[in-house]
Coordinates of C-alpha atoms (C1' of nucleotides) in Angstrom, one line a residue:
Chain A
M187 CA 148.9 173.1 -14.9
A188 CA 146.3 170.7 -15.5
P189 CA 143.1 172.6 -14.3
T190 CA 140.4 169.7 -15.3
E191 CA 142.5 167.4 -12.8
G192 CA 141.6 169.7 -9.5
L193 CA 138.2 170.3 -11.4
H194 CA 137.3 166.2 -11.7
A195 CA 139.2 165.6 -8.4
A196 CA 136.7 167.6 -6.7
R197 CA 133.7 166.3 -7.7
A198 CA 133.8 163.1 -5.8
R199 CA 133.4 165.3 -2.9
G200 CA 129.5 166.1 -3.8
R201 CA 129.8 168.8 -5.8
N202 CA 129.2 169.0 -9.3
T203 CA 130.5 170.2 -12.3
R204 CA 128.3 173.6 -12.6
Q205 CA 128.7 174.2 -9.3
L206 CA 133.1 173.9 -9.4
V207 CA 132.7 176.4 -12.5
H208 CA 130.6 179.2 -10.6
E209 CA 133.1 179.0 -7.7
L210 CA 135.8 179.3 -9.7
L211 CA 134.8 182.1 -12.0
R212 CA 133.3 183.6 -9.3
S213 CA 137.0 183.6 -7.6
R214 CA 138.5 184.3 -10.7
I215 CA 136.4 187.9 -11.0
I216 CA 136.6 188.9 -7.8
S217 CA 139.8 188.8 -7.6
L218 CA 140.2 191.0 -11.0
E219 CA 142.5 188.0 -12.0
L220 CA 139.1 188.5 -15.0
A221 CA 139.2 192.3 -14.9
P222 CA 135.5 193.8 -16.1
G223 CA 135.2 194.2 -20.3
A224 CA 136.7 190.7 -20.3
S225 CA 134.7 188.9 -22.6
L226 CA 134.4 185.0 -21.2
S227 CA 133.2 183.4 -24.0
E228 CA 131.3 179.9 -23.5
N229 CA 133.6 178.0 -25.8
D230 CA 136.9 179.0 -24.6
L231 CA 136.0 178.5 -21.1
A232 CA 134.9 174.6 -21.6
A233 CA 138.0 174.2 -23.7
E234 CA 140.5 175.6 -20.9
L235 CA 138.5 174.2 -18.1
G236 CA 138.4 170.5 -20.2
V237 CA 133.9 170.7 -19.5
S238 CA 131.9 170.8 -22.3
R239 CA 130.2 174.2 -22.8
T240 CA 126.6 172.7 -20.4
P241 CA 128.3 173.3 -16.9
V242 CA 130.5 176.9 -18.1
R243 CA 126.9 178.1 -19.9
E244 CA 125.0 177.4 -16.8
S245 CA 127.5 179.3 -14.3
L246 CA 127.5 182.0 -16.8
I247 CA 123.4 182.4 -16.6
L248 CA 124.0 182.2 -12.2
L249 CA 126.9 184.7 -12.5
G250 CA 124.4 187.3 -14.5
E251 CA 122.1 186.9 -12.2
E252 CA 124.5 188.2 -9.1
G253 CA 125.5 190.8 -11.6
L254 CA 128.8 189.7 -11.8
V255 CA 128.7 189.2 -15.9
D256 CA 127.4 190.8 -18.4
V257 CA 125.4 188.4 -21.0
Y258 CA 124.6 190.0 -24.7
P259 CA 122.5 187.1 -27.0
Q260 CA 124.8 186.4 -30.0
L261 CA 127.4 188.7 -29.1
G262 CA 128.9 187.5 -26.2
T263 CA 129.4 187.5 -22.7
F264 CA 131.4 190.3 -20.3
V265 CA 132.8 190.8 -16.8
A266 CA 130.7 193.2 -15.6
R267 CA 132.2 196.8 -15.4
I268 CA 131.4 198.2 -11.5
R269 CA 128.9 200.2 -11.9
E270 CA 128.1 203.8 -9.8
R271 CA 124.4 202.1 -9.3
D272 CA 125.7 198.3 -8.4
I273 CA 128.3 199.7 -5.7
A274 CA 125.5 201.5 -3.9
A275 CA 122.9 199.2 -4.2
A276 CA 125.4 196.9 -2.7
Q277 CA 126.2 199.4 -0.2
F278 CA 122.8 199.5 0.6
I279 CA 122.1 195.9 1.2
R280 CA 124.9 195.2 3.4
E281 CA 124.8 198.2 6.2
A282 CA 121.1 197.6 5.8
L283 CA 121.5 193.9 6.3
E284 CA 125.2 193.6 8.7
C285 CA 123.4 196.7 11.1
A286 CA 120.0 195.0 11.4
A287 CA 121.8 191.2 12.4
L288 CA 123.9 193.4 14.9
R289 CA 121.3 195.0 16.6
D290 CA 120.2 191.7 17.1
A291 CA 122.7 190.8 18.4
V292 CA 123.2 192.6 20.8
G293 CA 121.7 190.9 23.8
R294 CA 121.9 187.9 22.4
A295 CA 125.9 186.8 21.5
T296 CA 127.1 184.3 23.6
R297 CA 130.4 184.3 25.3
R298 CA 131.1 181.7 22.7
D299 CA 130.4 184.0 19.9
V300 CA 132.5 186.8 21.2
A301 CA 135.4 184.7 22.2
D302 CA 135.3 183.3 18.7
L303 CA 135.0 186.9 17.3
R304 CA 138.0 187.8 19.2
E305 CA 139.9 185.3 18.4
L306 CA 139.3 186.1 14.8
L307 CA 140.2 189.8 15.5
A308 CA 143.8 187.9 17.2
A309 CA 144.5 186.0 13.2
Q310 CA 143.7 189.0 11.8
A311 CA 146.3 190.6 13.5
D312 CA 148.7 188.0 12.3
T313 CA 148.0 188.3 9.1
E314 CA 148.7 191.5 9.1
R315 CA 152.3 190.9 11.0
R316 CA 152.9 188.7 8.2
D317 CA 151.7 190.8 4.9
D318 CA 148.9 189.0 4.4
P319 CA 146.1 190.9 2.4
E320 CA 144.7 187.4 1.2
G321 CA 144.5 186.0 4.4
F322 CA 142.7 189.3 5.9
F323 CA 140.2 188.3 3.2
R324 CA 139.4 185.1 4.0
L325 CA 138.7 186.0 8.0
D326 CA 136.8 189.0 6.8
E327 CA 134.8 187.2 5.0
E328 CA 134.1 184.9 8.0
F329 CA 134.1 188.1 10.9
H330 CA 131.5 189.5 9.0
A331 CA 129.4 186.0 8.3
R332 CA 129.6 185.4 11.9
L333 CA 128.4 188.3 13.3
M334 CA 125.3 188.2 11.4
A335 CA 125.3 184.2 13.0
A336 CA 125.4 186.1 16.3
G337 CA 122.5 188.0 15.4
G338 CA 120.6 184.9 14.7
H339 CA 120.1 185.4 11.1
P340 CA 122.9 183.7 9.3
E341 CA 121.1 182.6 6.4
A342 CA 120.5 186.2 5.7
W343 CA 124.5 185.8 4.9
P344 CA 124.8 184.5 1.1
V345 CA 122.7 187.6 0.6
V346 CA 125.1 189.6 2.2
S347 CA 127.9 188.2 1.0
Q348 CA 126.5 188.5 -3.2
A349 CA 126.5 192.2 -2.4
K350 CA 129.6 192.0 -0.8
A351 CA 131.1 190.7 -4.2
Q352 CA 130.9 193.5 -6.0
L353 CA 132.1 196.1 -3.4
D354 CA 134.7 193.4 -3.2
R355 CA 136.1 193.8 -6.8
A356 CA 137.2 197.4 -6.2
R357 CA 138.2 196.6 -3.0
R358 CA 140.6 194.7 -4.1
L359 CA 142.3 197.1 -5.3
S360 CA 142.2 199.6 -2.7
L361 CA 143.6 197.4 0.2
P362 CA 147.1 197.0 -1.4
L363 CA 146.9 200.4 -2.0
T364 CA 145.7 202.4 1.4
Q365 CA 147.4 199.1 3.4
Q366 CA 145.3 200.4 6.3
L367 CA 144.9 196.5 7.5
S368 CA 145.4 198.1 11.1
L369 CA 142.7 200.4 10.9
L370 CA 140.3 197.8 9.8
I371 CA 140.7 195.3 12.2
G372 CA 140.8 198.0 14.6
Q373 CA 137.3 199.2 13.7
H374 CA 136.1 195.5 14.2
T375 CA 137.8 195.4 17.7
A376 CA 135.3 198.6 18.4
V377 CA 132.8 196.7 17.0
V378 CA 133.1 193.6 19.0
D379 CA 133.9 195.7 22.0
Q380 CA 130.7 197.7 22.1
L381 CA 128.6 194.3 20.8
E382 CA 129.9 192.4 24.6
Q383 CA 129.0 195.7 26.2
G384 CA 125.6 195.6 24.7
D385 CA 125.4 199.1 23.7
L386 CA 122.9 198.4 20.5
D387 CA 123.5 202.4 19.3
R388 CA 127.5 202.3 19.0
A389 CA 127.6 198.8 18.0
D390 CA 125.3 199.9 15.1
E391 CA 127.6 202.9 14.5
A392 CA 130.6 201.6 14.8
L393 CA 129.9 199.2 12.4
R394 CA 127.7 201.5 10.2
S395 CA 130.7 203.8 9.6
H396 CA 133.2 200.9 8.9
L397 CA 130.9 200.2 6.3
R398 CA 131.0 203.2 5.3
L399 CA 135.4 203.7 4.7
V400 CA 135.1 200.4 2.8
F401 CA 132.8 202.2 0.3
T402 CA 134.6 205.7 0.4
D403 CA 137.6 203.8 0.2
V404 CA 135.8 202.2 -3.5
Q405 CA 135.0 205.3 -4.7
T406 CA 138.9 207.2 -4.4
I407 CA 139.9 203.6 -6.5
R408 CA 137.5 205.1 -9.1
A409 CA 139.7 208.4 -10.2
E410 CA 143.3 205.6 -10.8
H411 CA 141.3 203.2 -11.9
P412 CA 137.8 204.5 -15.1
E413 CA 138.5 201.6 -17.6
L414 CA 137.2 199.2 -14.8
F415 CA 134.2 201.4 -14.2
A416 CA 131.2 202.1 -16.4
E417 CA 130.4 205.3 -17.5
P418 CA 127.9 206.3 -15.3
E419 CA 124.7 206.9 -18.7
A420 CA 126.2 205.6 -21.2
P421 CA 124.8 201.9 -20.8
V422 CA 128.1 200.3 -22.3
R423 CA 127.5 198.2 -25.7
P424 CA 131.0 195.8 -25.4
R425 CA 133.3 195.9 -28.5
R426 CA 133.7 192.3 -29.7
E427 CA 137.3 191.4 -29.6
P428 CA 139.3 192.3 -32.8
R429 CA 140.0 189.3 -34.4
R430 CA 143.4 188.4 -35.2
R431 CA 144.7 187.9 -38.4
V432 CA 145.9 185.0 -39.2
D433 CA 148.8 186.3 -41.1
R434 CA 151.3 183.2 -41.5
A435 CA 154.5 185.6 -41.6
G436 CA 154.4 188.1 -38.7
A437 CA 152.1 185.7 -36.3
G438 CA 154.9 184.1 -33.9
E439 CA 154.1 185.0 -30.9
G440 CA 155.2 183.5 -28.0
Chain B
M70 CA 94.4 176.1 -24.2
A71 CA 98.1 176.4 -25.2
P72 CA 100.3 177.6 -23.5
T73 CA 103.3 177.1 -25.9
E74 CA 101.9 179.6 -27.5
G75 CA 101.9 182.1 -25.5
L76 CA 105.8 181.4 -25.2
H77 CA 106.8 181.6 -28.8
A78 CA 104.3 184.7 -29.2
A79 CA 106.3 186.1 -26.0
R80 CA 109.4 185.2 -27.3
A81 CA 109.5 188.4 -30.0
R82 CA 109.0 190.9 -27.2
G83 CA 112.6 190.1 -26.7
R84 CA 112.6 187.5 -23.9
N85 CA 114.0 184.4 -24.5
T86 CA 112.3 180.7 -23.8
R87 CA 114.5 180.3 -20.4
Q88 CA 113.6 183.7 -18.8
L89 CA 110.0 183.1 -19.7
V90 CA 109.8 179.3 -18.5
H91 CA 111.6 180.8 -15.4
E92 CA 109.0 183.5 -14.6
L93 CA 106.0 181.4 -15.4
L94 CA 107.5 178.5 -13.0
R95 CA 108.3 181.3 -10.5
S96 CA 104.8 182.4 -10.8
R97 CA 102.8 178.8 -10.4
I98 CA 105.1 178.1 -7.4
I99 CA 104.3 181.5 -5.7
S100 CA 100.4 181.4 -6.2
L101 CA 100.0 177.6 -5.4
E102 CA 99.2 176.0 -8.5
L103 CA 102.7 173.9 -7.9
A104 CA 101.8 173.2 -3.9
P105 CA 105.0 172.4 -2.0
G106 CA 106.5 169.0 -2.4
A107 CA 105.5 168.5 -6.5
S108 CA 107.5 166.9 -8.4
L109 CA 108.4 168.8 -11.8
S110 CA 110.5 166.7 -14.1
E111 CA 112.4 168.4 -16.8
N112 CA 111.2 166.0 -19.1
D113 CA 107.4 166.3 -18.7
L114 CA 107.8 170.4 -18.0
A115 CA 109.7 170.3 -21.5
A116 CA 106.5 168.4 -23.0
E117 CA 104.3 170.6 -21.0
L118 CA 105.6 173.4 -22.9
G119 CA 106.6 172.4 -26.2
V120 CA 109.9 173.4 -25.5
S121 CA 113.5 171.5 -25.0
R122 CA 114.4 170.6 -21.6
T123 CA 117.9 173.4 -21.8
P124 CA 115.4 176.2 -21.1
V125 CA 113.5 173.7 -18.5
R126 CA 116.1 172.6 -16.7
E127 CA 118.0 176.3 -16.6
S128 CA 114.5 177.6 -14.7
L129 CA 114.7 174.7 -12.5
I130 CA 118.7 175.7 -11.6
L131 CA 117.6 179.5 -11.1
L132 CA 114.1 178.5 -8.9
G133 CA 116.9 176.6 -7.0
E134 CA 118.8 179.6 -6.3
E135 CA 115.9 181.0 -5.4
G136 CA 114.9 178.2 -2.7
L137 CA 111.8 177.6 -4.6
V138 CA 112.8 174.3 -5.4
D139 CA 114.8 172.0 -4.4
V140 CA 117.5 170.1 -6.8
Y141 CA 118.1 166.3 -5.7
P142 CA 120.9 164.6 -8.6
Q143 CA 119.3 161.4 -10.1
L144 CA 116.4 162.0 -8.1
G145 CA 114.5 164.8 -8.9
T146 CA 113.1 168.3 -8.3
F147 CA 110.5 169.5 -6.2
V148 CA 109.0 171.9 -5.4
A149 CA 110.7 173.1 -2.2
R150 CA 108.5 173.3 1.4
I151 CA 107.8 175.6 3.1
R152 CA 111.0 175.8 6.0
E153 CA 110.6 178.3 9.4
R154 CA 113.9 178.8 8.8
D155 CA 113.7 180.3 5.3
I156 CA 110.6 182.1 6.2
A157 CA 112.6 184.1 9.0
A158 CA 115.4 185.0 7.0
A159 CA 112.9 186.0 4.3
Q160 CA 111.2 188.0 7.2
F161 CA 114.5 189.2 8.0
I162 CA 115.7 190.4 4.5
R163 CA 112.7 191.9 4.2
E164 CA 112.1 194.1 7.1
A165 CA 115.6 195.3 7.0
L166 CA 115.8 196.3 3.5
E167 CA 112.3 198.3 3.3
C168 CA 112.6 199.8 6.7
A169 CA 116.5 201.5 5.8
A170 CA 115.0 202.1 2.8
L171 CA 112.2 203.9 4.1
R172 CA 114.1 205.6 6.8
D173 CA 116.1 207.3 3.4
A174 CA 112.7 207.6 2.3
V175 CA 112.2 210.3 4.6
G176 CA 112.7 213.9 3.3
R177 CA 114.0 212.9 0.4
A178 CA 110.6 211.1 -1.1
T179 CA 109.3 214.0 -3.4
R180 CA 105.4 215.7 -3.1
R181 CA 105.0 213.3 -6.9
D182 CA 106.3 210.5 -5.0
V183 CA 103.7 210.2 -2.1
A184 CA 101.0 211.1 -4.7
D185 CA 102.1 208.3 -6.4
L186 CA 102.1 206.1 -3.6
R187 CA 98.0 207.6 -2.1
E188 CA 97.5 206.7 -6.0
L189 CA 97.8 203.3 -5.7
L190 CA 96.2 203.3 -1.7
A191 CA 93.3 204.2 -4.0
A192 CA 93.7 201.5 -6.4
Q193 CA 94.3 198.9 -3.5
A194 CA 90.7 199.9 -2.2
D195 CA 89.5 199.2 -5.5
T196 CA 90.4 196.1 -5.3
E197 CA 88.8 195.3 -1.9
R198 CA 85.6 196.4 -3.1
R199 CA 85.8 194.4 -6.0
D200 CA 87.1 191.1 -3.8
D201 CA 89.9 191.1 -6.1
P202 CA 92.5 189.8 -3.7
E203 CA 94.7 188.8 -6.7
G204 CA 94.8 192.6 -8.0
F205 CA 95.7 193.4 -4.5
F206 CA 98.5 191.7 -4.3
R207 CA 99.7 193.1 -7.8
L208 CA 99.2 196.2 -6.1
D209 CA 100.4 195.1 -3.4
E210 CA 103.8 194.2 -5.1
E211 CA 104.0 197.3 -6.6
F212 CA 103.4 200.2 -3.6
H213 CA 106.7 198.2 -1.5
A214 CA 108.5 198.6 -4.6
R215 CA 107.9 202.1 -5.1
L216 CA 108.7 203.1 -1.2
M217 CA 112.0 201.5 -1.9
A218 CA 112.0 203.2 -5.3
A219 CA 111.0 207.1 -2.9
G220 CA 114.1 206.0 -0.9
G221 CA 116.6 206.1 -3.8
H222 CA 117.1 202.0 -3.7
P223 CA 115.2 200.8 -6.2
E224 CA 117.9 198.1 -7.3
A225 CA 117.2 197.0 -4.2
W226 CA 113.8 195.7 -5.0
P227 CA 114.7 192.2 -6.4
V228 CA 116.1 191.5 -3.1
V229 CA 113.2 192.1 -1.5
S230 CA 111.2 190.8 -3.9
Q231 CA 113.0 187.0 -3.9
A232 CA 112.9 187.2 0.0
K233 CA 109.0 187.9 -0.5
A234 CA 108.5 185.3 -2.5
Q235 CA 109.2 182.6 0.4
L236 CA 106.2 184.5 2.5
D237 CA 103.6 184.8 -0.5
R238 CA 103.0 181.0 -0.9
A239 CA 102.1 180.7 2.5
R240 CA 100.5 184.1 2.2
R241 CA 98.3 182.9 -0.5
L242 CA 96.7 180.9 2.0
S243 CA 96.2 183.1 4.6
L244 CA 94.8 185.9 2.7
P245 CA 91.8 185.2 1.7
L246 CA 91.3 183.5 4.8
T247 CA 91.6 186.6 7.2
Q248 CA 89.8 188.9 4.3
Q249 CA 91.7 191.6 6.2
L250 CA 92.3 193.8 3.0
S251 CA 91.4 196.9 5.0
L252 CA 93.6 196.5 8.3
L253 CA 96.2 196.1 5.1
I254 CA 95.2 199.2 3.4
G255 CA 95.6 200.8 6.4
Q256 CA 98.4 199.9 7.0
H257 CA 99.7 201.4 4.0
T258 CA 97.9 204.4 4.3
A259 CA 99.5 204.9 7.8
V260 CA 102.9 204.4 6.4
V261 CA 102.4 206.7 3.8
D262 CA 101.0 209.6 6.6
Q263 CA 104.1 209.0 8.7
L264 CA 106.4 209.6 5.6
E265 CA 104.9 212.6 4.6
Q266 CA 104.5 213.9 7.7
G267 CA 108.7 213.6 7.8
D268 CA 108.6 211.1 11.2
L269 CA 111.4 209.0 11.8
D270 CA 110.6 206.6 14.0
R271 CA 107.2 206.3 13.5
A272 CA 107.0 205.8 10.0
D273 CA 109.8 202.9 11.0
E274 CA 107.2 202.0 13.5
A275 CA 103.8 201.5 11.1
L276 CA 105.9 200.0 8.1
R277 CA 107.4 196.9 10.8
S278 CA 104.5 196.3 12.4
H279 CA 102.6 196.1 9.3
L280 CA 104.9 193.4 7.6
R281 CA 105.2 192.0 11.0
L282 CA 101.4 191.2 10.6
V283 CA 102.1 189.2 7.3
F284 CA 104.7 186.9 9.2
T285 CA 102.5 186.7 12.1
D286 CA 99.9 185.3 9.9
V287 CA 102.1 183.1 7.7
Q288 CA 102.5 181.6 11.6
T289 CA 99.1 180.5 12.1
I290 CA 98.2 179.1 8.6
R291 CA 101.3 176.5 9.4
A292 CA 98.6 174.7 12.2
E293 CA 96.0 174.9 9.3
H294 CA 98.1 173.3 6.5
P295 CA 100.8 171.8 8.0
E296 CA 101.5 169.2 4.7
L297 CA 103.0 172.4 3.3
F298 CA 105.3 172.8 5.6
A299 CA 109.1 170.9 6.4
E300 CA 109.0 169.2 10.0
P301 CA 111.4 171.6 11.6
E302 CA 114.6 168.9 12.1
A303 CA 113.5 166.2 9.6
P304 CA 115.7 166.8 6.4
V305 CA 113.1 166.4 3.7
R306 CA 114.0 163.2 1.8
P307 CA 111.2 163.6 -0.6
R308 CA 110.1 160.2 -2.0
R309 CA 109.5 159.0 -6.1
E310 CA 105.8 158.8 -7.5
P311 CA 105.3 155.1 -6.6
R312 CA 104.8 153.7 -10.2
R313 CA 101.5 152.5 -11.5
R314 CA 100.9 149.0 -11.4
V315 CA 100.6 148.0 -15.1
D316 CA 97.9 145.9 -14.7
R317 CA 97.1 144.7 -18.7
A318 CA 93.5 143.6 -17.3
G319 CA 92.3 146.9 -16.4
A320 CA 94.6 149.0 -17.9
G321 CA 93.2 149.2 -21.6
E322 CA 93.5 152.6 -22.6
G323 CA 93.9 153.0 -26.4
Chain C
dA1401 C1' 140.1 207.7 -50.8
dC1402 C1' 135.8 206.7 -49.7
dT1403 C1' 130.9 204.1 -49.6
dA1404 C1' 127.9 199.6 -49.5
dC1405 C1' 127.8 195.0 -49.5
dA1406 C1' 128.1 190.2 -48.9
dA1407 C1' 131.0 186.4 -46.9
dC1408 C1' 133.1 185.4 -42.7
dA1409 C1' 134.3 184.0 -38.0
dC1410 C1' 132.1 183.9 -33.6
dT1411 C1' 128.4 184.6 -30.7
dT1412 C1' 124.6 182.7 -27.1
dG1413 C1' 120.3 179.7 -27.9
dT1414 C1' 117.9 175.5 -28.2
dA1415 C1' 117.6 170.2 -29.4
dT1416 C1' 118.9 166.1 -28.2
dG1417 C1' 121.9 161.8 -27.0
dG1418 C1' 124.1 159.2 -23.8
dT1419 C1' 125.7 158.3 -18.4
dA1420 C1' 125.7 157.5 -13.9
dG1421 C1' 123.5 157.3 -9.6
dC1422 C1' 119.3 156.2 -7.3
dC1423 C1' 114.8 154.1 -5.4
dG1424 C1' 110.7 151.3 -5.8
dA1425 C1' 109.2 147.1 -7.1
dC1426 C1' 110.2 142.7 -7.7
dC1427 C1' 111.8 138.4 -6.6
dA1428 C1' 113.9 133.8 -4.5
dG1429 C1' 115.4 132.4 0.4
dC1430 C1' 115.0 131.7 4.7
Chain D
dG1495 C1' 105.4 136.3 6.7
dC1496 C1' 109.5 138.4 6.2
dT1497 C1' 114.0 139.4 4.3
dG1498 C1' 117.9 140.4 1.0
dG1499 C1' 119.0 140.7 -3.9
dT1500 C1' 118.2 142.2 -8.1
dC1501 C1' 116.0 144.3 -12.1
dG1502 C1' 113.9 148.0 -14.9
dG1503 C1' 112.4 153.0 -15.2
dC1504 C1' 113.2 157.2 -13.6
dT1505 C1' 116.2 161.4 -12.8
dA1506 C1' 119.4 164.8 -12.9
dC1507 C1' 123.8 165.9 -15.2
dC1508 C1' 126.7 166.5 -19.2
dA1509 C1' 128.2 166.2 -23.6
dT1510 C1' 127.6 167.4 -28.0
dA1511 C1' 124.4 168.9 -32.8
dC1512 C1' 122.3 172.6 -34.9
dA1513 C1' 119.5 177.6 -35.3
dA1514 C1' 119.5 182.4 -35.4
dG1515 C1' 121.7 186.4 -34.3
dT1516 C1' 125.6 189.6 -34.5
dG1517 C1' 129.9 192.4 -35.9
dT1518 C1' 133.5 192.4 -38.9
dT1519 C1' 136.3 192.6 -42.1
dG1520 C1' 137.7 191.9 -47.0
dT1521 C1' 135.8 194.0 -51.8
dA1522 C1' 133.8 195.3 -55.4
dG1523 C1' 131.9 199.3 -56.9
dT1524 C1' 132.2 204.7 -57.3

DNA sequence: ACTACAACACTTGTATGGTAGCCGACCAGC
DNA sequence: GCTGGTCGGCTACCATACAAGTGTTGTAGT
């Protein structure tokens, strides 16, 4: 595969290299293709992607602002380990914003909005039948985004999305484990039902318990994959990759 | 004045050039020292600050993510005009997060928390007596930050702060106009009072109306300073500075 | 065997050079 | 006078070179 082709091809569509690299790395981090703690060298990434250090570096700075990577000057850049604090903060932000938007959506959402949401629910049910969790993730994202748009606050979605990224990293582990797609879809449906009926408090409660379920899921994951999480009170001083000994004789790694 | 000295002196305190430039520009934009619509050239800024283009550029990218500047490739970077959408979104985000944090603070805040808040209120009253709106701004910032900390969500403050930045730009105009410092302080006090008494709904209401007042203030400003705002539906295609005609006769400088 | 030390490889941070693209100004032609 | 084309200067974007700092690691000394 030649990833540079994909990059340069997309550049024609009005997005610059920095944005492309940013999105690429972001998706790799959220999907855990890049595991927490992994080292991200500007040089290596630039070489791998066939671009210069500049856009890579700028992407890493942005990811650092999002809390997805930790940059230690003169030491290295690492995929951020999942921190209890960050998870809790993300959960708080998400819950506050999504529920507030939903409350605004009650009595404001049009029939068209509701119809669109129900269409998404049907599509989500499809992904369950096809056993396509990846597809569900995309539709889940869209569902929550549209819910906020129905409340008249589409601009706030990026903020939620950023918080969500922290949760999603751990969630990727939980979903295939629990296989709770039908449960999640049921909760989505409940939210839309209450929204349609105009019951403000019940809608809020439905969405809140849904978000909380995802949150508690993350907590259970922690016991199973402690290596992905940061120690509670041990500020991780990451280790540099031990240098591979350039030993001609036995270095035949293929 | 030699701003470069301040920069390089502060560099010793563990902050790199990018962060310093970022903070500097951010404060200048929020204080309206850099007016909406103003052009920000990487070259000019680098020359003015005595650093290279790299940290300046990286700062501008970050400011772009915050919505404080608009970057038009191959055209220029401009201080973002105040957009109705951005203001509304910022208000929504701020209200949702601060009120949610306050609700958590009720029944959780310690006596120490309340005492600290009251100390801030006293200091705010001082700034009113001394007619020091700049000082009030700082204390206001700290008050709201501590309120969120009292709710157990200090990590969410940066998100609020970023949203607040959009509002503050317009607020800078409104405050000296209205001279409502005492009113604002009174509202702050009401929030703390309800928090201390443990009345959840009244605390929420007190904070919400406080935040709304600030918001409506911004709206009144719009009529007086339309040039700082963007047209509702006209995506501003910013103009480049007209070139000064190089007229030999009258331009004998140097 | 163990420790102190010094060179090294590698990191991010900063500075600078070159490129594609856009806009305003200028000018020929109508 | 007005319009279309061209030119020049400016922009952000990307690439590259240099600087400053850190942990590892091999080594000499004890």
